[in-house]
mmCIF file of C-alpha atoms and ligand atoms in Angstrom:
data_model
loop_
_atom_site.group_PDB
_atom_site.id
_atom_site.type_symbol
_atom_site.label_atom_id
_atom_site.label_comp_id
_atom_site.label_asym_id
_atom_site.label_seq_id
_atom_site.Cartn_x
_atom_site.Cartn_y
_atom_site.Cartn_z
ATOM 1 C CA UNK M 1 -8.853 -19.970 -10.397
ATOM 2 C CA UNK M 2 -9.326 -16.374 -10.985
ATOM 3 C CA UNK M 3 -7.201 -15.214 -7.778
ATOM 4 C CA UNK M 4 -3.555 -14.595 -8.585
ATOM 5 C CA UNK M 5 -1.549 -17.359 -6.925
ATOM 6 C CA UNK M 6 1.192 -15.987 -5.153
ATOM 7 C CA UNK M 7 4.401 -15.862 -7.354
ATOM 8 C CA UNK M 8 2.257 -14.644 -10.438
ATOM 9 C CA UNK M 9 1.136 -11.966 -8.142
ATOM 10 C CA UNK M 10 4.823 -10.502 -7.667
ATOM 11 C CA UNK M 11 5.638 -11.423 -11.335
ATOM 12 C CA UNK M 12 2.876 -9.178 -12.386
ATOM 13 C CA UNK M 13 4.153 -6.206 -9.756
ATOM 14 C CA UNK M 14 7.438 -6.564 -11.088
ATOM 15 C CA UNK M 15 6.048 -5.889 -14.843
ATOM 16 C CA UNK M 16 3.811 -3.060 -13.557
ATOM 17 C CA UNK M 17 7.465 -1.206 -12.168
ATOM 18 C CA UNK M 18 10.382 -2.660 -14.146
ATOM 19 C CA UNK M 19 10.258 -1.488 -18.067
ATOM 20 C CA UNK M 20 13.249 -1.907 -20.398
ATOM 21 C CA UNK M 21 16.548 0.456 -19.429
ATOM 22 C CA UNK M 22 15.817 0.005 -15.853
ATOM 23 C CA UNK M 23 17.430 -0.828 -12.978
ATOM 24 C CA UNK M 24 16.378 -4.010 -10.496
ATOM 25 C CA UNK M 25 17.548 -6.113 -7.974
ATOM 26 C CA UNK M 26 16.987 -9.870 -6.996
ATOM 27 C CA UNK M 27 18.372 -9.690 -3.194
ATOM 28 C CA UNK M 28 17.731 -13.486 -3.412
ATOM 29 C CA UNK M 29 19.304 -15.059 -6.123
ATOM 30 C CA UNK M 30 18.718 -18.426 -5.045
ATOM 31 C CA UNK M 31 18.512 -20.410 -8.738
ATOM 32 C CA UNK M 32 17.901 -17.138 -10.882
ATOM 33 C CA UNK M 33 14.437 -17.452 -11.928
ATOM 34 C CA UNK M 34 13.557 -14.035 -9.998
ATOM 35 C CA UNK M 35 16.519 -12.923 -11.916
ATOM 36 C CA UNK M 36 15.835 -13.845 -15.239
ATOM 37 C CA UNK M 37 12.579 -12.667 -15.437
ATOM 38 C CA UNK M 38 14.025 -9.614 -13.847
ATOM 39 C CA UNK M 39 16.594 -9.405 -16.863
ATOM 40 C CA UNK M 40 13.834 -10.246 -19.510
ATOM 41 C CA UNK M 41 12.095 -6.989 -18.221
ATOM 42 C CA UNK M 42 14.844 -4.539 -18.120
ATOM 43 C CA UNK M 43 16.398 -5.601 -21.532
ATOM 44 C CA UNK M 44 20.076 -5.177 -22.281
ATOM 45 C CA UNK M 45 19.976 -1.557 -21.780
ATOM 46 C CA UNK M 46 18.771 -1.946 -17.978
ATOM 47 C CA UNK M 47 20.419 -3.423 -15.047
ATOM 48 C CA UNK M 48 19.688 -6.182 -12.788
ATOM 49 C CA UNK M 49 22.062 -6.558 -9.368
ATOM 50 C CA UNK M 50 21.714 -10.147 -7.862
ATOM 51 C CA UNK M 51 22.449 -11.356 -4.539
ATOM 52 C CA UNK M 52 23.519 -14.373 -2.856
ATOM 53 C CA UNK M 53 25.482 -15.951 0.184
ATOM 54 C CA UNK M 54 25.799 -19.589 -1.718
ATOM 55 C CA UNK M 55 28.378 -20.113 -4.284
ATOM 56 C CA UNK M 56 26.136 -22.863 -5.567
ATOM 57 C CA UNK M 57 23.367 -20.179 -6.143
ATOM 58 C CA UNK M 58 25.990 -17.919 -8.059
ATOM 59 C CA UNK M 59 26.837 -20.854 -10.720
ATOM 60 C CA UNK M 60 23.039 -22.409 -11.440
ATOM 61 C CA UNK M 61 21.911 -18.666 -12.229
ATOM 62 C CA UNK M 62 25.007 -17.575 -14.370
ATOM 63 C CA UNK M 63 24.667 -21.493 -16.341
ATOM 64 C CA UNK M 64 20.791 -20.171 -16.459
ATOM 65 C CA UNK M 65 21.379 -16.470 -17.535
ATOM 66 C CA UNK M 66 23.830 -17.979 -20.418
ATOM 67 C CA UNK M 67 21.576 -20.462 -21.390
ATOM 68 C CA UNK M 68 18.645 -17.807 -21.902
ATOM 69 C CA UNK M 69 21.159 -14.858 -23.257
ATOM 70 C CA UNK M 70 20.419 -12.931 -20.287
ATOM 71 C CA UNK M 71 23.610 -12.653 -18.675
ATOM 72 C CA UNK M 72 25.071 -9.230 -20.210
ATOM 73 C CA UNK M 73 22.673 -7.437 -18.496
ATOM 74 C CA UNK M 74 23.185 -9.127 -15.247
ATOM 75 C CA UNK M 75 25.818 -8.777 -12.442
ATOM 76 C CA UNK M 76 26.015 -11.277 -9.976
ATOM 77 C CA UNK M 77 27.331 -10.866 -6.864
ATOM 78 C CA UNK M 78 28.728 -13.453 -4.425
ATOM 79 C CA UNK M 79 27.329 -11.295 -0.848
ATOM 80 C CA UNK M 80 24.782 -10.967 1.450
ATOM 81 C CA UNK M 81 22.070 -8.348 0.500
ATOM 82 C CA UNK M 82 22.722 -6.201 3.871
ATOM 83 C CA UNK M 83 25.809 -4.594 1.761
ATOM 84 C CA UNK M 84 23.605 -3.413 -1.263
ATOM 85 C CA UNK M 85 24.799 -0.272 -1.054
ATOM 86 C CA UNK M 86 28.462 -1.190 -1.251
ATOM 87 C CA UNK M 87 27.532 -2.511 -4.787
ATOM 88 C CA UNK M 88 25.027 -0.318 -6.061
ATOM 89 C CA UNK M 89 27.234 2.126 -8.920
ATOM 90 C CA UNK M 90 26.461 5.874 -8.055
ATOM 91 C CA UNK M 91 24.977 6.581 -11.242
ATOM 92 C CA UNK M 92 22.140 3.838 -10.408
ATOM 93 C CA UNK M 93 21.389 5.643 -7.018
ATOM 94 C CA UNK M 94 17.907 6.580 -6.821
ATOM 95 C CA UNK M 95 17.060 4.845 -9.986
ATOM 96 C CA UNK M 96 16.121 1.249 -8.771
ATOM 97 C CA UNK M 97 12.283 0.360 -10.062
ATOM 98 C CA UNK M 98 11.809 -2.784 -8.914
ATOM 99 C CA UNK M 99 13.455 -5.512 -6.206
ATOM 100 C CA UNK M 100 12.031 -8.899 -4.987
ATOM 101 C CA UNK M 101 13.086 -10.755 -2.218
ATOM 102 C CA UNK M 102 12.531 -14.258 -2.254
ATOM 103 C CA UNK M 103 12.921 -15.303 1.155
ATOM 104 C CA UNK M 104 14.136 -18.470 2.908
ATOM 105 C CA UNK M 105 16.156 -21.393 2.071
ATOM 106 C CA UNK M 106 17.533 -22.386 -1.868
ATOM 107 C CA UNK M 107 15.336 -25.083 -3.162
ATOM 108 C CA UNK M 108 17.049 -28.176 -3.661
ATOM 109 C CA UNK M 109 20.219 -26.868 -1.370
ATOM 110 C CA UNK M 110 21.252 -26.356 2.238
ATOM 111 C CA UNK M 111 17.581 -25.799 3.988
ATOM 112 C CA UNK M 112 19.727 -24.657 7.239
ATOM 113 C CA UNK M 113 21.339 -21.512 5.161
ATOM 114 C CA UNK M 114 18.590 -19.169 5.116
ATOM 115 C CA UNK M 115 17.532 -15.369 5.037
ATOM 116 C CA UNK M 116 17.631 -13.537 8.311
ATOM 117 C CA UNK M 117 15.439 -11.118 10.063
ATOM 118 C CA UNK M 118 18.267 -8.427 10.692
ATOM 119 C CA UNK M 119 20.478 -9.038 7.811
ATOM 120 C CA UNK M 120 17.144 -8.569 5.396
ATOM 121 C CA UNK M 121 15.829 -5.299 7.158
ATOM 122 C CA UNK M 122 19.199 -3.586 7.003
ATOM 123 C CA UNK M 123 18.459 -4.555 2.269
ATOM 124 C CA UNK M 124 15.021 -3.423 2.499
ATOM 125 C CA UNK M 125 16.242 0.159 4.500
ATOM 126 C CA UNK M 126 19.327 0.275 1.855
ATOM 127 C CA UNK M 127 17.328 -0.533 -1.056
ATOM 128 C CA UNK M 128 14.297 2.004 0.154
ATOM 129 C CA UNK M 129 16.996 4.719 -0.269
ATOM 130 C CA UNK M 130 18.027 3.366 -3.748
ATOM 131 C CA UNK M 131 14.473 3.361 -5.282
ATOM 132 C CA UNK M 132 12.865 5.842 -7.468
ATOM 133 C CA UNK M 133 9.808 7.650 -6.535
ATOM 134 C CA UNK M 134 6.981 4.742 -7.075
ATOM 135 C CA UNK M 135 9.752 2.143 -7.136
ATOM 136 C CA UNK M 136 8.868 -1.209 -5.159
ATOM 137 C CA UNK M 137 10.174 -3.809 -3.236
ATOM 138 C CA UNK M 138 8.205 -7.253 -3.140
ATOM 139 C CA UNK M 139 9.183 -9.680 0.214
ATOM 140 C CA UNK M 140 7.710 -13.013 -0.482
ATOM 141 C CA UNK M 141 7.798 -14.080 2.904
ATOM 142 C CA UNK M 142 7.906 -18.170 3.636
ATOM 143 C CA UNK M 143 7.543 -19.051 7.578
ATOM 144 C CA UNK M 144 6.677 -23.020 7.846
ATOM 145 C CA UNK M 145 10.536 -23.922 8.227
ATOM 146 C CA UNK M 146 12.276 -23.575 10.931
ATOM 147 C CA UNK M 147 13.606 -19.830 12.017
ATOM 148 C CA UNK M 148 10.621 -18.925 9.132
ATOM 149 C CA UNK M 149 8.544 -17.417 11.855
ATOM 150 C CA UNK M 150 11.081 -14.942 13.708
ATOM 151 C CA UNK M 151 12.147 -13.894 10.537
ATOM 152 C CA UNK M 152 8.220 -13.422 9.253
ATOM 153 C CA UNK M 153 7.287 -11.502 12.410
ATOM 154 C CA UNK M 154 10.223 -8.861 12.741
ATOM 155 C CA UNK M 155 9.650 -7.998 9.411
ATOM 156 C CA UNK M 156 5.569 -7.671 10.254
ATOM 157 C CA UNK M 157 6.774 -5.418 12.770
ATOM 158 C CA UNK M 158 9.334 -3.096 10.562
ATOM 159 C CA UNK M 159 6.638 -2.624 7.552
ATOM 160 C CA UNK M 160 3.764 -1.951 10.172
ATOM 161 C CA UNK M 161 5.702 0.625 11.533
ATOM 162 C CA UNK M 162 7.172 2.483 8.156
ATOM 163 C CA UNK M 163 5.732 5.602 8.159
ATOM 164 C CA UNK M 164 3.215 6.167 5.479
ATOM 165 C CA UNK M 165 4.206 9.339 4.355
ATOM 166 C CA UNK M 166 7.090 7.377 2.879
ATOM 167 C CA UNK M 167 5.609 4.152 1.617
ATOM 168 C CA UNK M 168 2.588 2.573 0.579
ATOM 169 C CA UNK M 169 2.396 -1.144 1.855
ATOM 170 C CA UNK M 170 0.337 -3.759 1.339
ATOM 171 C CA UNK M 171 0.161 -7.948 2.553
ATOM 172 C CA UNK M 172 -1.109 -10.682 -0.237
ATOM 173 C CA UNK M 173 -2.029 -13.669 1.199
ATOM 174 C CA UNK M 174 -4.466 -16.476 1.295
ATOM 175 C CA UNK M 175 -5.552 -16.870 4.850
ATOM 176 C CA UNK M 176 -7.483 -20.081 4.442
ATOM 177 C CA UNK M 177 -4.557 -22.636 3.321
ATOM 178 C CA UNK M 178 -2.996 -25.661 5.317
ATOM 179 C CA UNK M 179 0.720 -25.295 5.797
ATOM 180 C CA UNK M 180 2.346 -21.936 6.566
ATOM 181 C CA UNK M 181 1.341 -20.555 2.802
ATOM 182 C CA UNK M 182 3.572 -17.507 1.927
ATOM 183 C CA UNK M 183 2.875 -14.393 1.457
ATOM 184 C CA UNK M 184 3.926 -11.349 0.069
ATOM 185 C CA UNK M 185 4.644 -8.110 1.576
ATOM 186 C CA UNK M 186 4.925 -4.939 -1.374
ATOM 187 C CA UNK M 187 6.588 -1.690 -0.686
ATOM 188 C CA UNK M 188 6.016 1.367 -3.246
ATOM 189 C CA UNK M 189 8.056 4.095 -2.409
ATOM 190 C CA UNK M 190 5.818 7.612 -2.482
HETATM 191 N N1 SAM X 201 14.861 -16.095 -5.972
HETATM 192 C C1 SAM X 201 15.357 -17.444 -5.983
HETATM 193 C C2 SAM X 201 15.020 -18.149 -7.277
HETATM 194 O O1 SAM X 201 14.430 -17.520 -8.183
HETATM 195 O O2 SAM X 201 15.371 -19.327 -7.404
HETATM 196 C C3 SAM X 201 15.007 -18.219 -4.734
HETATM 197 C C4 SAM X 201 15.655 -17.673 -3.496
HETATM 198 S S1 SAM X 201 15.785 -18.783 -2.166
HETATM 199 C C5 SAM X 201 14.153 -18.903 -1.575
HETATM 200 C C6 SAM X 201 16.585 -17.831 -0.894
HETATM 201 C C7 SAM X 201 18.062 -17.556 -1.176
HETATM 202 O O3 SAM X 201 18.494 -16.534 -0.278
HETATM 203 C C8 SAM X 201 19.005 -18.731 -0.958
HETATM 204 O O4 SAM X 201 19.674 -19.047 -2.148
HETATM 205 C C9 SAM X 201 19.992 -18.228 0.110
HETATM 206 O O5 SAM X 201 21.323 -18.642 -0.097
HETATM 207 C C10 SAM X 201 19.867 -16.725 -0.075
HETATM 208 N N2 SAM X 201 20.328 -15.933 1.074
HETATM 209 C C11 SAM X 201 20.315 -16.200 2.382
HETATM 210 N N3 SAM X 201 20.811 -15.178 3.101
HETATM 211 C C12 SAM X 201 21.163 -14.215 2.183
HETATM 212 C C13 SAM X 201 21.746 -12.923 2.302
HETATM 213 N N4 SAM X 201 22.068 -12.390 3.477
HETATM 214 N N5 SAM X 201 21.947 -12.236 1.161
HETATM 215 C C14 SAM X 201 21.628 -12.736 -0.057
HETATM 216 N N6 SAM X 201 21.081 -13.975 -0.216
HETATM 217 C C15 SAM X 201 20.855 -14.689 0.900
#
């Protein structure tokens, strides 16, 4: 298959912002492998910021992060995503290249603790104000569980409404698959 599947499709927005010394965020943490890869892009002299509501999510991506020597470049932090800005150091204001949200519930974990429509709009509009000209945000959105679908159509209507003097936005999808496939939603700040 020629078509990027969906995850390789964010992977390979990530690489086109993120280059070593910068600064990125995983608002997601989930089990760290948006975070790691993340890490492995902005070297030890960058910064990645990673988010999460779950304890559980903290300790499998710090045991991963260790394991792959990743961690010193890391910090983790044990919150919800809607107070970014409370964590983001002053001197990294303005400076953030890339940020992936990796919506939904943690695999293998509590499938009734998961992202929420407000609560992720409030991150996106903090974050938006944290990125550098050109920086970008990638929402992989999942909607076949339940609560999926309010949280997949607020967020349809904040990005459709962003003005575009602002943003550039665009959906990646397939629109022909069984199941409630996911999608991503890309923001590059102008
Ligand atoms: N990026 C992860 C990875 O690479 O394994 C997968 C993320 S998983 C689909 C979604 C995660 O979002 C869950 O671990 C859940 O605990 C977390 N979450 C839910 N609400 C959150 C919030 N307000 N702030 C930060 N994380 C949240």
């Amino acid at each position: 298959m020629k078509l990027d599947r969906i995850l390789p499709f964010a992977r390979l927005l990530l690489e086109k912002a993120v280059h070593p010394g910068d600064i990125a965020v995983d608002g997601t943490m989930g089990n760290g492998f948006d975070t790691a890869f993340l890490a492995n892009l902005t070297g030890e002299n960058g910064q990645v910021y990673s988010f999460d509501i779950q304890k559980e999510a903290l300790e499998n991506t710090r045991a991963k992060l260790v394991n792959e020597g990743l961690i010193k470049q890391c910090t983790l932090i044990h919150a919800g995503h809607e107070l970014l800005s409370t964590y983001i150091k002053p001197e990294h204001a303005g400076k953030i290249t890339g940020a992936i949200f990796n919506l939904g519930y943690l695999p293998g974990g509590d499938k009734s603790i998961i992202t929420q429509a407000e609560t992720t709009k409030t991150a996106i509009e903090q974050l938006f104000n944290h990125l550098a000209p050109e920086g970008i945000i990638i929402l992989v959105i999942y909607h076949g569980h339940p609560g999926g679908s309010q949280e997949r159509d607020a967020l349809m209507d904040y990005v459709q409404s962003f003005p575009q003097e602002k943003a550039h936005i665009l959906k990646y999808g397939f629109i022909n698959q069984a199941n409630h496939p996911p999608f991503i939603v890309a923001i590059e700040k102008r």
